[in-house]
Amino acid sequence: MTKKTKRSNSECCESPYHGNELGRLNRVIGQLEGTKRMIEERRYCPEILTLLRGARAAIKSVEGNILETYLGSCVTNAFAAGQAKDKKREIEKLKEIFKRFD
């Protein structure tokens, strides 16, 4: 499902729907709130680190799912359209995204 939205940096396609990621993000928020409580309670360091690693893994999962959706929608559409400028624009966006990944 796609949802039309006003976008600041792209004219390539409709913005895909990412609502299925909201549950994962809510869990991450809960994990971070739990981490904050654990720090306030001066809990054992390995317990805090374990919870933080779980939150980090969940964020990476959301990030990967959104990237996969982007590749399957905007990038695929740009290449299917056959316009060289659209292809180049999407490749440049991907390069910029991967520069920011650790």
Short mmCIF file of N, CA and C in Angstrom, two decimals, residues 19-76:
data_model
loop_
_atom_site.label_atom_id
_atom_site.label_comp_id
_atom_site.label_asym_id
_atom_site.label_seq_id
_atom_site.Cartn_x
_atom_site.Cartn_y
_atom_site.Cartn_z
N GLY A 19 3.54 1.81 7.98
CA GLY A 19 2.80 1.67 9.22
C GLY A 19 3.08 0.37 9.97
N ASN A 20 3.47 -0.68 9.24
CA ASN A 20 3.77 -1.94 9.91
C ASN A 20 5.03 -1.85 10.77
N GLU A 21 5.80 -0.78 10.64
CA GLU A 21 7.00 -0.59 11.45
C GLU A 21 6.67 0.11 12.77
N LEU A 22 5.48 0.64 12.91
CA LEU A 22 5.14 1.39 14.12
C LEU A 22 5.18 0.52 15.38
N GLY A 23 4.75 -0.71 15.27
CA GLY A 23 4.81 -1.61 16.42
C GLY A 23 6.24 -1.84 16.87
N ARG A 24 7.12 -2.05 15.91
CA ARG A 24 8.54 -2.24 16.25
C ARG A 24 9.11 -0.99 16.89
N LEU A 25 8.76 0.16 16.35
CA LEU A 25 9.26 1.41 16.92
C LEU A 25 8.73 1.63 18.34
N ASN A 26 7.48 1.27 18.56
CA ASN A 26 6.92 1.38 19.91
C ASN A 26 7.67 0.48 20.90
N ARG A 27 8.05 -0.72 20.43
CA ARG A 27 8.83 -1.61 21.29
C ARG A 27 10.20 -1.00 21.60
N VAL A 28 10.81 -0.37 20.61
CA VAL A 28 12.11 0.28 20.82
C VAL A 28 11.96 1.40 21.85
N ILE A 29 10.91 2.18 21.72
CA ILE A 29 10.66 3.25 22.69
C ILE A 29 10.53 2.66 24.09
N GLY A 30 9.80 1.57 24.21
CA GLY A 30 9.66 0.90 25.50
C GLY A 30 11.00 0.41 26.03
N GLN A 31 11.83 -0.13 25.15
CA GLN A 31 13.15 -0.60 25.57
C GLN A 31 14.00 0.58 26.06
N LEU A 32 13.94 1.69 25.36
CA LEU A 32 14.72 2.86 25.77
C LEU A 32 14.21 3.45 27.09
N GLU A 33 12.90 3.45 27.26
CA GLU A 33 12.35 3.91 28.55
C GLU A 33 12.78 2.98 29.67
N GLY A 34 12.79 1.68 29.39
CA GLY A 34 13.25 0.71 30.37
C GLY A 34 14.72 0.90 30.70
N THR A 35 15.51 1.20 29.68
CA THR A 35 16.93 1.46 29.89
C THR A 35 17.13 2.68 30.78
N LYS A 36 16.36 3.70 30.54
CA LYS A 36 16.45 4.92 31.36
C LYS A 36 16.14 4.59 32.82
N ARG A 37 15.07 3.82 33.04
CA ARG A 37 14.72 3.42 34.41
C ARG A 37 15.84 2.61 35.06
N MET A 38 16.41 1.70 34.28
CA MET A 38 17.49 0.88 34.81
C MET A 38 18.69 1.73 35.23
N ILE A 39 19.00 2.73 34.46
CA ILE A 39 20.10 3.63 34.80
C ILE A 39 19.76 4.42 36.05
N GLU A 40 18.53 4.91 36.12
CA GLU A 40 18.11 5.66 37.31
C GLU A 40 18.17 4.78 38.57
N GLU A 41 17.88 3.49 38.40
CA GLU A 41 17.89 2.55 39.52
C GLU A 41 19.28 1.97 39.79
N ARG A 42 20.24 2.39 38.98
CA ARG A 42 21.63 1.93 39.12
C ARG A 42 21.73 0.41 38.99
N ARG A 43 21.07 -0.12 37.96
CA ARG A 43 21.07 -1.57 37.73
C ARG A 43 22.43 -2.03 37.22
N TYR A 44 22.59 -3.32 37.23
CA TYR A 44 23.82 -3.99 36.81
C TYR A 44 24.11 -3.67 35.34
N CYS A 45 25.34 -3.24 35.05
CA CYS A 45 25.72 -2.79 33.70
C CYS A 45 25.39 -3.78 32.59
N PRO A 46 25.71 -5.08 32.74
CA PRO A 46 25.39 -6.02 31.66
C PRO A 46 23.88 -6.07 31.34
N GLU A 47 23.03 -5.88 32.33
CA GLU A 47 21.58 -5.87 32.08
C GLU A 47 21.21 -4.66 31.22
N ILE A 48 21.80 -3.52 31.52
CA ILE A 48 21.54 -2.30 30.75
C ILE A 48 22.04 -2.48 29.32
N LEU A 49 23.25 -3.00 29.20
CA LEU A 49 23.83 -3.20 27.86
C LEU A 49 23.02 -4.18 27.03
N THR A 50 22.51 -5.22 27.67
CA THR A 50 21.68 -6.20 26.95
C THR A 50 20.43 -5.53 26.38
N LEU A 51 19.79 -4.70 27.20
CA LEU A 51 18.58 -4.02 26.73
C LEU A 51 18.91 -3.03 25.61
N LEU A 52 20.02 -2.33 25.72
CA LEU A 52 20.43 -1.40 24.67
C LEU A 52 20.75 -2.12 23.36
N ARG A 53 21.38 -3.28 23.46
CA ARG A 53 21.68 -4.05 22.25
C ARG A 53 20.39 -4.51 21.56
N GLY A 54 19.41 -4.87 22.36
CA GLY A 54 18.12 -5.26 21.80
C GLY A 54 17.45 -4.11 21.07
N ALA A 55 17.51 -2.93 21.66
CA ALA A 55 16.93 -1.74 21.02
C ALA A 55 17.66 -1.43 19.72
N ARG A 56 18.97 -1.53 19.77
CA ARG A 56 19.77 -1.25 18.57
C ARG A 56 19.43 -2.24 17.45
N ALA A 57 19.31 -3.51 17.79
CA ALA A 57 18.96 -4.52 16.79
C ALA A 57 17.57 -4.25 16.19
N ALA A 58 16.63 -3.84 17.04
CA ALA A 58 15.29 -3.54 16.55
C ALA A 58 15.30 -2.34 15.60
N ILE A 59 16.08 -1.34 15.93
CA ILE A 59 16.18 -0.16 15.05
C ILE A 59 16.80 -0.56 13.71
N LYS A 60 17.83 -1.39 13.75
CA LYS A 60 18.44 -1.86 12.49
C LYS A 60 17.44 -2.65 11.65
N SER A 61 16.58 -3.40 12.31
CA SER A 61 15.57 -4.17 11.60
C SER A 61 14.59 -3.23 10.90
N VAL A 62 14.14 -2.20 11.59
CA VAL A 62 13.23 -1.21 10.99
C VAL A 62 13.92 -0.53 9.82
N GLU A 63 15.15 -0.14 10.04
CA GLU A 63 15.93 0.52 9.00
C GLU A 63 16.04 -0.37 7.76
N GLY A 64 16.35 -1.64 7.96
CA GLY A 64 16.46 -2.57 6.85
C GLY A 64 15.15 -2.77 6.12
N ASN A 65 14.05 -2.85 6.87
CA ASN A 65 12.74 -3.02 6.24
C ASN A 65 12.36 -1.81 5.39
N ILE A 66 12.64 -0.62 5.90
CA ILE A 66 12.32 0.59 5.15
C ILE A 66 13.20 0.70 3.91
N LEU A 67 14.47 0.34 4.03
CA LEU A 67 15.36 0.33 2.86
C LEU A 67 14.87 -0.66 1.81
N GLU A 68 14.47 -1.84 2.26
CA GLU A 68 13.96 -2.85 1.33
C GLU A 68 12.72 -2.34 0.59
N THR A 69 11.84 -1.67 1.31
CA THR A 69 10.64 -1.10 0.68
C THR A 69 11.02 -0.03 -0.33
N TYR A 70 11.98 0.81 0.03
CA TYR A 70 12.45 1.87 -0.87
C TYR A 70 13.02 1.26 -2.15
N LEU A 71 13.83 0.22 -2.00
CA LEU A 71 14.41 -0.43 -3.18
C LEU A 71 13.32 -1.05 -4.06
N GLY A 72 12.30 -1.60 -3.41
CA GLY A 72 11.23 -2.26 -4.15
C GLY A 72 10.21 -1.30 -4.74
N SER A 73 10.25 -0.04 -4.33
CA SER A 73 9.28 0.92 -4.86
C SER A 73 9.96 2.00 -5.68
N CYS A 74 10.51 2.99 -5.05
CA CYS A 74 11.07 4.14 -5.77
C CYS A 74 12.20 3.75 -6.73
N VAL A 75 13.13 2.94 -6.24
CA VAL A 75 14.27 2.58 -7.10
C VAL A 75 13.79 1.72 -8.26
N THR A 76 12.96 0.73 -7.96
CA THR A 76 12.43 -0.13 -9.02
C THR A 76 11.64 0.69 -10.04
#
